[in-house]
XYZ file of C-alpha atoms in Angstrom:
725
model
C 268.253 -63.975 92.565
C 269.360 -65.139 89.105
C 271.615 -68.152 88.743
C 273.316 -68.744 85.386
C 274.162 -72.393 84.629
C 277.044 -73.575 82.451
C 274.660 -74.174 79.458
C 273.662 -70.486 79.609
C 270.202 -71.104 81.135
C 269.230 -68.602 83.860
C 267.146 -69.758 86.843
C 265.174 -67.512 89.166
C 265.672 -68.816 92.699
C 264.720 -67.449 96.148
C 267.201 -65.159 97.979
C 269.307 -67.350 100.310
C 268.970 -70.478 98.105
C 271.747 -73.011 98.222
C 273.458 -75.148 95.562
C 271.261 -77.990 96.677
C 268.115 -75.920 96.228
C 269.247 -75.118 92.645
C 270.027 -78.784 91.986
C 266.636 -79.864 93.340
C 264.901 -77.270 91.105
C 266.607 -78.822 88.155
C 265.872 -82.432 89.123
C 265.783 -84.821 92.048
C 268.498 -86.993 90.502
C 270.895 -84.108 90.340
C 270.120 -83.128 93.944
C 271.027 -86.680 95.113
C 274.505 -86.530 93.639
C 275.327 -82.803 94.195
C 278.244 -82.320 96.579
C 279.211 -78.636 96.163
C 278.829 -75.620 93.974
C 281.476 -73.816 91.964
C 280.321 -70.182 92.126
C 281.580 -67.253 90.077
C 280.658 -63.604 90.644
C 282.326 -60.839 88.549
C 285.217 -63.130 87.696
C 285.854 -64.219 91.246
C 285.350 -67.925 91.864
C 284.756 -69.984 95.000
C 283.582 -73.533 95.718
C 280.825 -73.643 98.348
C 279.312 -76.418 100.385
C 276.104 -77.665 98.855
C 274.215 -76.321 101.886
C 275.726 -72.829 101.983
C 273.620 -69.926 100.647
C 274.670 -68.537 97.292
C 276.052 -64.984 97.369
C 273.364 -63.535 95.042
C 273.303 -63.310 91.222
C 276.045 -65.650 90.131
C 277.245 -68.225 87.686
C 276.948 -71.756 89.119
C 278.409 -75.098 88.185
C 277.002 -77.896 90.356
C 279.699 -80.416 91.340
C 278.651 -83.995 91.609
C 280.073 -87.145 93.212
C 282.225 -88.170 90.204
C 285.853 -88.995 89.837
C 285.967 -87.342 86.456
C 285.901 -83.847 88.006
C 289.087 -82.480 89.504
C 287.081 -79.885 91.493
C 284.815 -82.606 92.919
C 287.829 -84.698 93.922
C 289.431 -81.786 95.705
C 286.284 -81.360 97.877
C 286.184 -85.060 98.672
C 289.871 -85.174 99.486
C 289.663 -82.174 101.772
C 286.792 -83.937 103.544
C 288.726 -87.145 103.801
C 291.666 -85.349 105.309
C 289.308 -84.301 108.170
C 288.134 -87.934 108.466
C 291.804 -89.079 108.691
C 292.545 -86.400 111.216
C 289.635 -87.452 113.414
C 290.762 -91.112 113.183
C 294.352 -90.250 114.208
C 293.075 -88.180 117.138
C 290.774 -91.056 118.231
C 293.674 -93.489 118.195
C 296.340 -91.068 119.572
C 294.500 -88.505 121.746
C 297.679 -86.508 122.465
C 297.821 -85.488 118.778
C 297.931 -81.799 117.887
C 296.510 -81.054 114.483
C 298.286 -78.427 112.310
C 296.646 -78.253 108.862
C 295.435 -80.642 106.119
C 294.953 -79.374 102.566
C 293.796 -81.340 99.531
C 296.278 -82.002 96.706
C 295.909 -82.797 92.995
C 296.394 -86.491 93.709
C 295.288 -86.776 97.343
C 295.671 -84.923 100.590
C 297.894 -84.696 103.727
C 297.591 -83.639 107.350
C 300.492 -82.320 109.385
C 300.345 -83.416 112.961
C 302.475 -82.852 116.088
C 302.695 -86.149 117.925
C 305.471 -87.488 120.318
C 305.349 -91.050 118.962
C 306.135 -91.813 115.338
C 303.392 -93.024 113.069
C 304.643 -95.894 110.871
C 303.151 -97.809 107.955
C 302.260 -100.457 110.539
C 299.762 -98.002 111.918
C 298.050 -97.385 108.567
C 295.613 -100.359 108.796
C 294.407 -99.196 112.220
C 293.894 -95.688 111.032
C 292.097 -96.804 107.907
C 289.847 -99.115 109.960
C 288.917 -96.110 112.256
C 288.287 -94.008 109.120
C 285.973 -96.683 107.701
C 284.010 -96.605 111.015
C 283.572 -92.880 110.679
C 282.574 -93.175 107.005
C 280.016 -95.927 107.773
C 278.226 -93.546 110.176
C 277.521 -91.061 107.307
C 277.975 -88.133 109.624
C 277.192 -84.721 108.166
C 279.789 -81.955 107.656
C 278.363 -78.679 108.959
C 279.880 -75.263 108.877
C 279.816 -72.898 111.872
C 280.870 -69.228 111.507
C 281.703 -67.195 114.631
C 283.121 -63.744 115.363
C 286.952 -63.757 115.241
C 287.283 -62.756 118.911
C 285.157 -65.647 120.040
C 287.097 -68.158 117.948
C 290.461 -66.855 119.151
C 289.251 -67.156 122.729
C 288.112 -70.695 122.145
C 291.423 -71.701 120.545
C 293.475 -70.161 123.316
C 291.472 -72.205 125.826
C 292.245 -75.373 123.769
C 295.977 -74.440 123.712
C 296.855 -75.705 120.186
C 299.434 -73.070 119.132
C 299.183 -74.145 115.427
C 295.459 -73.475 115.245
C 295.894 -70.174 117.048
C 298.543 -69.141 114.470
C 296.401 -70.335 111.544
C 293.452 -68.397 112.810
C 295.597 -65.340 113.396
C 296.789 -65.455 109.788
C 293.285 -65.861 108.365
C 291.522 -62.759 107.010
C 288.038 -61.553 107.912
C 285.944 -60.639 110.892
C 284.607 -64.125 111.329
C 286.180 -67.587 111.265
C 284.659 -70.962 110.502
C 284.777 -74.379 112.018
C 283.533 -77.578 110.424
C 281.848 -80.104 112.652
C 281.755 -83.787 111.494
C 278.567 -85.132 113.114
C 275.809 -83.575 115.182
C 276.606 -81.123 117.873
C 275.150 -83.604 120.377
C 276.813 -87.011 120.741
C 280.006 -87.954 118.888
C 281.421 -85.292 116.676
C 284.764 -83.862 115.501
C 285.522 -80.235 114.677
C 288.353 -78.484 112.983
C 289.150 -74.827 112.135
C 288.625 -74.777 108.363
C 287.436 -72.579 105.488
C 285.989 -75.608 103.605
C 284.344 -76.718 101.460
C 283.306 -80.234 102.310
C 281.041 -82.981 100.883
C 277.573 -83.301 102.581
C 278.520 -86.314 104.790
C 281.349 -88.771 105.571
C 279.627 -91.619 103.717
C 280.712 -90.239 100.370
C 284.360 -91.185 101.120
C 283.947 -94.712 99.905
C 287.460 -95.412 98.501
C 290.553 -94.081 100.281
C 294.014 -95.152 101.462
C 296.916 -93.774 103.478
C 299.893 -93.597 101.240
C 302.929 -92.543 103.248
C 304.415 -90.629 106.183
C 307.147 -88.018 105.965
C 308.856 -85.450 108.118
C 307.947 -81.732 107.855
C 308.332 -78.525 109.824
C 305.765 -75.934 110.780
C 305.509 -73.348 107.984
C 308.639 -74.984 106.499
C 310.902 -73.554 109.228
C 313.551 -76.120 110.073
C 314.164 -74.352 113.372
C 310.535 -74.946 114.429
C 308.861 -78.031 115.773
C 309.357 -81.151 113.545
C 306.008 -82.537 112.410
C 304.752 -85.708 110.822
C 303.006 -85.347 107.463
C 300.539 -88.168 106.739
C 299.584 -88.519 103.091
C 296.466 -90.133 101.668
C 294.147 -90.180 98.756
C 290.455 -90.725 98.114
C 287.950 -91.300 95.275
C 284.215 -91.598 95.099
C 284.447 -95.127 93.418
C 286.521 -98.127 94.484
C 287.328 -98.876 90.854
C 289.068 -95.434 90.574
C 291.188 -96.266 93.678
C 292.089 -99.604 92.082
C 293.172 -97.878 88.828
C 295.159 -95.357 90.910
C 296.972 -98.140 92.762
C 297.891 -99.716 89.406
C 299.177 -96.351 88.314
C 301.273 -96.112 91.452
C 302.842 -99.542 90.723
C 303.626 -98.395 87.178
C 305.075 -95.171 88.614
C 307.364 -97.162 90.885
C 308.841 -98.953 87.902
C 309.410 -95.573 86.202
C 310.602 -93.653 89.235
C 313.310 -91.327 87.857
C 315.202 -91.415 91.174
C 315.616 -95.189 90.851
C 316.196 -95.250 87.102
C 318.597 -92.332 87.381
C 320.786 -94.346 89.717
C 320.511 -97.606 87.765
C 321.286 -95.898 84.455
C 323.998 -93.672 86.030
C 322.317 -90.381 84.862
C 322.579 -88.205 87.934
C 323.718 -88.301 91.562
C 322.672 -86.419 94.734
C 325.262 -86.311 97.474
C 324.273 -85.012 100.940
C 327.785 -83.557 101.405
C 327.100 -81.434 98.347
C 323.624 -80.423 99.479
C 319.960 -81.428 99.244
C 318.355 -80.555 95.958
C 321.662 -79.884 94.170
C 322.211 -82.199 91.245
C 325.445 -83.755 90.054
C 324.933 -84.650 86.390
C 326.763 -87.794 85.447
C 328.257 -88.115 81.963
C 325.238 -90.083 80.647
C 322.734 -87.657 82.105
C 324.724 -84.726 80.729
C 324.349 -86.188 77.257
C 320.544 -86.165 77.474
C 320.539 -82.621 78.762
C 323.030 -81.466 76.124
C 321.046 -83.063 73.279
C 317.849 -81.337 74.431
C 319.647 -77.995 74.601
C 321.285 -78.526 71.209
C 317.939 -79.141 69.651
C 316.351 -76.060 71.175
C 319.402 -73.893 70.371
C 319.178 -74.855 66.670
C 315.463 -73.973 66.669
C 316.188 -70.626 68.393
C 318.922 -69.724 65.856
C 316.343 -70.183 63.094
C 314.131 -67.705 64.916
C 316.785 -65.022 65.488
C 317.707 -65.589 69.082
C 321.100 -64.580 70.502
C 322.692 -66.792 73.177
C 324.296 -65.088 76.175
C 325.973 -65.996 79.476
C 325.296 -64.124 82.781
C 326.477 -64.498 86.383
C 324.742 -66.764 88.832
C 324.786 -63.963 91.460
C 323.783 -60.330 91.385
C 323.438 -57.290 93.654
C 320.400 -57.028 95.929
C 319.575 -53.728 94.318
C 319.062 -55.449 91.013
C 316.513 -57.886 92.479
C 314.835 -55.166 94.507
C 314.220 -53.271 91.269
C 312.848 -56.394 89.530
C 310.678 -57.236 92.538
C 312.110 -60.684 93.127
C 313.508 -59.430 96.412
C 311.850 -59.164 98.789
C 308.551 -60.405 97.182
C 309.898 -63.991 97.252
C 312.362 -63.597 100.055
C 311.117 -66.726 101.833
C 311.943 -68.965 98.901
C 315.392 -67.523 98.298
C 318.818 -68.243 99.742
C 319.895 -65.736 102.363
C 321.532 -62.646 100.903
C 325.238 -62.020 101.283
C 325.447 -58.572 102.915
C 328.481 -56.321 102.474
C 328.581 -54.925 105.995
C 328.225 -56.093 109.559
C 325.565 -53.460 110.049
C 323.445 -54.945 107.270
C 323.775 -58.469 108.715
C 322.624 -57.346 112.188
C 319.745 -55.421 110.578
C 318.682 -58.443 108.584
C 318.846 -60.734 111.634
C 316.629 -58.315 113.581
C 314.190 -57.974 110.681
C 313.871 -61.745 110.286
C 313.299 -62.156 114.001
C 310.654 -59.461 113.988
C 308.901 -61.090 110.988
C 308.870 -64.472 112.613
C 307.545 -63.061 115.915
C 304.919 -60.797 114.488
C 304.059 -57.229 115.364
C 302.470 -57.711 118.773
C 305.537 -58.389 120.939
C 308.423 -56.157 121.899
C 312.138 -56.909 121.464
C 313.597 -60.056 123.209
C 316.745 -59.781 125.345
C 318.882 -61.093 122.497
C 317.393 -58.462 120.149
C 317.999 -55.691 122.596
C 321.652 -56.821 122.804
C 321.804 -56.887 119.009
C 320.286 -53.440 118.888
C 323.017 -52.172 121.191
C 325.542 -53.760 118.806
C 323.865 -51.998 115.907
C 324.112 -48.607 117.623
C 327.784 -49.099 118.150
C 328.149 -49.800 114.468
C 326.048 -46.839 113.352
C 324.545 -44.148 115.573
C 322.237 -43.045 112.757
C 319.794 -45.661 114.084
C 318.903 -43.518 117.103
C 318.578 -40.443 114.818
C 316.187 -42.256 112.542
C 313.955 -43.210 115.454
C 313.784 -39.595 116.532
C 313.325 -38.271 113.083
C 310.361 -40.538 112.390
C 309.071 -40.092 115.941
C 309.078 -43.856 116.468
C 308.538 -44.763 120.153
C 310.568 -47.363 121.985
C 309.545 -49.346 124.970
C 306.107 -51.106 124.987
C 305.336 -52.159 121.393
C 308.888 -51.192 120.399
C 309.266 -54.311 118.330
C 306.832 -52.923 115.671
C 308.364 -49.468 115.582
C 311.955 -50.661 115.514
C 311.052 -53.021 112.678
C 309.939 -50.078 110.572
C 313.280 -48.420 111.057
C 315.055 -51.758 110.305
C 313.194 -52.080 107.078
C 314.110 -48.541 106.023
C 317.805 -49.196 106.794
C 317.737 -52.511 105.007
C 316.407 -50.839 101.901
C 319.599 -48.701 101.963
C 321.900 -51.656 102.341
C 323.298 -53.673 99.503
C 324.838 -57.138 99.108
C 324.563 -60.061 96.719
C 321.994 -62.780 96.110
C 322.170 -66.116 94.363
C 319.936 -65.276 91.432
C 316.369 -66.492 91.733
C 315.588 -65.592 88.109
C 317.521 -64.750 84.954
C 315.263 -61.869 83.797
C 317.092 -58.972 85.514
C 320.421 -60.022 83.926
C 318.875 -60.159 80.463
C 317.209 -56.804 81.062
C 320.609 -55.297 81.783
C 321.989 -56.811 78.552
C 319.112 -55.059 76.661
C 319.925 -51.845 78.482
C 323.643 -52.059 77.867
C 323.333 -49.846 74.771
C 320.780 -47.553 73.081
C 318.094 -49.430 71.117
C 316.140 -48.336 68.069
C 312.918 -49.659 66.751
C 314.956 -51.090 63.933
C 316.729 -53.338 66.442
C 313.513 -54.827 67.790
C 312.611 -57.562 68.519
C 315.676 -58.341 70.602
C 315.630 -62.069 71.531
C 318.067 -63.046 74.317
C 318.418 -66.705 75.396
C 320.509 -68.479 78.056
C 320.560 -71.857 79.812
C 320.770 -70.081 83.144
C 321.024 -71.693 86.512
C 318.889 -70.234 89.319
C 318.477 -71.021 92.978
C 315.462 -71.384 95.323
C 315.581 -72.411 98.951
C 312.966 -75.172 98.785
C 312.033 -76.729 102.101
C 313.834 -79.993 102.771
C 310.560 -81.946 103.042
C 309.530 -80.806 99.536
C 312.786 -81.683 97.692
C 312.326 -84.709 95.395
C 314.896 -86.037 92.907
C 315.066 -83.850 89.746
C 311.516 -82.607 89.963
C 311.862 -80.344 93.076
C 315.418 -78.984 93.592
C 317.280 -76.039 94.992
C 319.442 -75.347 91.934
C 318.022 -75.723 88.475
C 318.727 -74.514 84.918
C 316.042 -72.865 82.900
C 315.933 -72.709 79.084
C 315.273 -69.069 79.585
C 314.758 -66.385 76.946
C 313.534 -62.807 77.077
C 312.209 -60.962 74.086
C 311.952 -57.185 73.912
C 309.584 -55.884 71.267
C 307.123 -53.172 70.327
C 303.419 -53.268 71.011
C 302.803 -53.938 67.298
C 305.156 -57.006 67.469
C 303.797 -58.562 70.682
C 301.078 -60.668 69.082
C 303.337 -62.360 66.528
C 306.169 -62.936 69.056
C 303.843 -64.496 71.607
C 302.322 -66.749 68.961
C 305.800 -67.902 67.752
C 306.929 -68.709 71.295
C 303.764 -70.697 71.889
C 304.292 -72.699 68.673
C 307.946 -73.291 69.656
C 306.841 -74.755 72.997
C 304.214 -76.956 71.302
C 306.848 -78.264 68.770
C 309.209 -79.216 71.666
C 306.544 -81.121 73.627
C 305.241 -82.998 70.533
C 308.700 -83.942 69.339
C 309.190 -85.751 72.673
C 305.763 -87.477 72.565
C 304.266 -85.331 75.236
C 301.164 -84.651 73.229
C 298.606 -84.908 76.028
C 298.596 -81.410 77.532
C 296.328 -78.604 78.388
C 297.003 -74.891 78.228
C 296.365 -72.604 81.220
C 296.160 -68.874 80.748
C 297.137 -67.470 84.139
C 295.558 -64.129 84.998
C 295.942 -61.705 87.805
C 293.663 -61.794 90.868
C 292.853 -58.126 91.252
C 292.084 -58.643 94.972
C 295.629 -59.993 95.717
C 298.546 -57.707 96.778
C 301.222 -59.921 95.140
C 301.036 -58.297 91.717
C 302.900 -55.184 90.582
C 302.013 -52.627 87.924
C 299.004 -50.661 86.753
C 295.545 -51.938 85.898
C 296.057 -50.602 82.381
C 299.261 -52.554 81.774
C 297.764 -55.740 83.141
C 294.718 -55.375 80.910
C 296.923 -54.995 77.804
C 299.079 -57.967 78.781
C 296.115 -60.202 79.486
C 294.492 -59.337 76.124
C 297.810 -60.180 74.438
C 298.152 -63.660 76.000
C 294.470 -64.486 75.320
C 294.866 -63.532 71.697
C 298.018 -65.568 71.336
C 296.314 -68.659 72.926
C 293.311 -68.236 70.575
C 295.441 -67.831 67.403
C 297.499 -70.928 68.266
C 294.308 -73.056 67.937
C 294.937 -74.769 71.242
C 292.058 -75.234 73.697
C 292.790 -73.317 76.922
C 291.352 -72.368 80.223
C 291.659 -69.087 82.047
C 292.683 -69.343 85.718
C 292.599 -66.292 87.956
C 295.487 -65.934 90.448
C 297.926 -68.033 88.329
C 299.786 -65.090 86.767
C 303.421 -64.239 87.617
C 303.756 -61.200 89.855
C 304.794 -59.093 86.881
C 302.510 -60.355 84.163
C 299.994 -62.994 82.837
C 301.225 -66.250 81.359
C 300.463 -69.250 79.180
C 301.433 -72.470 80.971
C 301.582 -75.930 79.400
C 300.392 -78.582 81.822
C 301.538 -81.881 80.458
C 300.115 -85.303 81.275
C 302.598 -88.127 81.096
C 301.965 -91.694 79.865
C 300.613 -92.798 83.281
C 298.289 -89.845 83.696
C 300.262 -87.512 86.027
C 300.128 -83.809 85.302
C 303.201 -81.552 85.207
C 303.539 -77.774 84.597
C 306.381 -77.503 82.110
C 306.727 -74.814 79.404
C 305.643 -71.265 79.964
C 305.179 -68.010 77.966
C 304.655 -64.748 79.885
C 303.832 -61.215 78.754
C 305.302 -58.415 80.863
C 304.669 -54.654 80.680
C 305.885 -54.094 84.211
C 309.655 -55.064 84.234
C 310.439 -52.616 81.384
C 308.719 -49.969 83.448
C 310.546 -50.803 86.620
C 313.942 -50.744 84.870
C 313.064 -47.747 82.734
C 313.791 -49.550 79.457
C 313.392 -47.618 76.235
C 313.931 -47.711 72.478
C 313.895 -44.825 70.030
C 310.819 -45.016 67.816
C 310.203 -43.868 64.284
C 309.188 -40.508 65.666
C 312.672 -40.207 67.186
C 311.211 -40.235 70.703
C 311.740 -42.781 73.521
C 309.173 -45.634 73.834
C 308.788 -48.459 76.312
C 309.342 -52.008 74.950
C 307.197 -54.972 75.943
C 308.931 -57.985 77.377
C 308.211 -61.718 76.837
C 309.509 -64.427 79.249
C 309.705 -67.832 77.563
C 310.917 -71.305 78.607
C 309.697 -74.355 76.600
C 311.404 -76.904 78.856
C 310.995 -74.864 82.043
C 313.555 -76.390 84.420
C 316.036 -78.744 82.670
C 316.189 -80.856 85.823
C 312.406 -81.303 86.069
C 312.008 -81.858 82.346
C 314.643 -84.611 82.257
C 313.172 -86.226 85.389
C 309.780 -86.267 83.708
C 311.267 -87.669 80.443
C 313.052 -90.424 82.410
C 309.646 -91.493 83.749
C 307.776 -90.918 80.515
C 310.183 -93.157 78.581
C 310.833 -95.437 81.549
C 314.497 -94.785 80.842
C 314.261 -96.075 77.232
C 315.014 -92.899 75.371
C 314.598 -92.369 71.641
C 317.813 -92.903 69.762
C 318.707 -89.258 69.376
C 318.575 -88.736 73.218
C 320.059 -91.977 74.371
C 323.362 -91.698 76.244
C 324.504 -94.939 74.665
C 322.851 -95.573 71.329
C 324.552 -98.852 70.291
C 326.488 -101.605 71.997
C 328.775 -103.967 70.082
C 328.897 -107.421 71.764
C 331.295 -110.076 70.636
C 330.545 -113.792 70.875
C 334.124 -114.877 71.446
C 337.748 -113.805 71.127
C 337.712 -114.959 67.490
C 335.320 -112.093 66.590
C 337.145 -109.428 68.761
C 339.112 -107.862 65.889
C 335.972 -107.263 63.755
C 334.066 -106.141 66.872
C 336.662 -103.426 67.433
C 336.435 -102.356 63.790
C 332.653 -102.074 64.048
C 333.025 -100.036 67.253
C 335.616 -97.626 65.713
C 333.526 -97.162 62.518
C 330.381 -96.148 64.480
C 332.286 -93.966 66.912
C 333.993 -92.139 64.051
C 330.520 -91.464 62.539
C 329.412 -89.720 65.810
C 327.324 -92.523 67.079
C 327.476 -93.066 70.849
C 328.627 -96.735 71.112
C 330.033 -99.077 73.764
C 332.073 -102.226 73.117
C 331.572 -105.330 75.184
C 334.508 -107.814 74.769
C 333.837 -109.788 78.008
C 333.918 -113.510 78.019
C 330.363 -113.683 79.241
C 327.978 -115.843 77.162
C 326.077 -113.850 74.533
C 322.645 -114.489 76.080
C 323.361 -112.994 79.476
C 325.458 -110.334 77.780
C 322.447 -109.214 75.644
C 320.140 -109.255 78.700
C 322.604 -107.022 80.701
C 322.916 -104.559 77.740
C 319.106 -104.425 77.307
C 318.733 -103.577 81.027
C 320.894 -100.527 80.343
C 318.229 -99.436 77.833
C 320.670 -99.329 74.897
C 318.672 -98.969 71.686
C 320.559 -101.431 69.454
C 322.810 -104.335 70.371
C 325.043 -105.511 67.614
C 326.113 -109.189 68.030
C 329.342 -110.002 66.283
C 330.359 -113.682 65.927
C 332.581 -115.594 63.544
C 329.907 -115.753 60.892
C 329.200 -111.986 61.081
C 333.011 -111.323 60.931
C 333.365 -113.446 57.856
C 330.450 -111.681 56.150
C 331.491 -108.294 57.527
C 327.940 -107.830 58.944
C 326.333 -107.371 62.361
C 323.353 -109.070 63.883
C 321.001 -106.266 65.013
C 318.917 -106.629 68.176
C 316.776 -104.022 69.812
C 316.373 -103.400 73.547
C 312.889 -105.023 73.613
C 314.411 -108.415 72.816
C 313.651 -108.472 69.097
C 316.151 -109.716 66.539
C 316.108 -107.420 63.456
C 318.441 -109.559 61.311
C 321.892 -109.152 59.865
C 323.007 -105.869 58.171
C 326.317 -104.771 56.668
C 327.982 -102.181 58.935
C 327.559 -99.284 56.431
C 323.827 -99.868 56.018
C 323.397 -100.017 59.783
C 325.447 -96.854 60.237
C 323.356 -95.004 57.618
C 320.069 -96.155 59.102
C 321.217 -95.164 62.604
C 322.275 -91.681 61.514
C 319.024 -91.175 59.609
C 317.015 -92.095 62.739
C 319.054 -89.614 64.866
C 318.875 -86.800 62.291
C 315.106 -87.147 61.834
C 314.525 -87.468 65.659
C 312.915 -90.851 65.003
C 310.614 -89.844 62.222
C 312.455 -92.195 59.907
C 313.312 -95.445 61.652
C 314.606 -97.745 58.883
C 315.525 -100.644 61.111
C 312.038 -101.117 62.452
C 310.349 -101.167 59.041
């Protein structure tokens, strides 16, 4: 078979050859460090163990034991999750394993264990992991027919593994064994891939423990989620630990409380943010900047409701495609509520079982509400009795499709679509650019909620553009450039661009192959014309269209997906949107979804950490503090305060009797950009002594000069900072 390498060279290798065989053919040195192969066939990619046979003619990238490769680290971390799971099982034999995936910065394993694991247990677990690593036991894959695996799992009695296997696709399932089949070994149901042996996990640590629930269902068994991370080199782990320490200092949850930016109250609800006045200033300033830029580009601002009819979201595809991540719908009838309860119970149970006693009672209630249910069963020839759960669920689904109600909006797009459709449109009207700071809601699992970065209610700087095919290229390019300008203004210049494409083998995408091909060509062209380097990633598209995502790296090296631009031929089709063309005939517009900030909550959370709470002057909640030395300078201090406030500068006045040294220290800890000290000398000279938040004294300035310099720095967004020159 022919194997194409990243440099374009093509190797002829024997049928059944592995990644290791290809590496050895290239050189012994490469074979020693090869850990896996990233294989691509006809656009479909998969990472395989170094010892697994290649699928035939393919493109192959050989992954090596290096911390510079995210793909290599994922393989190592997946393997280390198995090592940690084995160590926990050795120390606590009653442990039931659930699942343990790799993450971008580490891995976790969910476990069911009656005793609580605490940080005091981490050293014991890590010592046991080191013992396993020292043995350099091989990871080996074993594929077996599905029926054999299911029988084995039922004998073992771990319901989580049975369910995981039941959800997996294919006629065969795989186990990975750590060690030889004889003697000591550990095995786990897993798709892989893994490194060749445990000895490659040379640098690892357990980070934390948290609570979780199986499949995110709070009504199911509570689990313990053990987090860890791993690297190939100890120096990389050391750097990572230093990064963690820096991250602790910048934690937006801590700084948000210290600086009084936002508040989360359990009586309001998890993941629902209360913006304090200072935090609201930051958010407002960001929105004001973007709004001014949008006005230059011809956008119209709108307001739409935070709730809509189920029918609206059924048409858009948001319901029921993402039903699990949405708040429950508000049904208009008792019949609909009973139907929904039955449907959710059937979904949770699966198709194999019949109705429970409670469901039979609910079914009786349903028939009292509406006798059409019996008629529908007869009409469709659905059989009750054994296997009745499946048949009744089909009827339930049909009835639910006929019911209506309301839903907290998961996305703003359907509302903007209806604004476009509110009146006839001509080609002369296009492009139509509609923008809104619209709040949406997602029912994130409680274990995944975190500060501002993972919430249940968030505001998107959302806009939707409706244009012709001829306009799509220019509009996409303009939105990409707008996103770039926003990121670079805020110093977020270290980013990569990901073009998210459809995975043709997945069922999550809607629309025709033709519309997807046109949309994917459009986003590729926009990315190329922007001059930004980008990668194409299959399976990262939205369900309605491909997208351009900006993955931003902050000042301590963490990556965040922020701005996005999406091209959509499908929503206009689903909503039957039209405009009258030059030929006086109806035509279908193309739709662009665009959000430079993404979520305002997440964006502000990331900015807090990026700036460590020390915002540039134009964003700072309090830009200047006036601090008097004594009562003798109080009158002039008030005058300075009123002069700056009248000029639109956000200023505080500190007239306390505290000594000026501690007073300055306290004001610097509040991250105020400039502290103006006013004593008797300054009052006599009608000047202020300017200090910055870093502890530097910038000298005396008359109040008008300071005011002008301050306003210039704000207006230029820091490009002209007179006081630091």
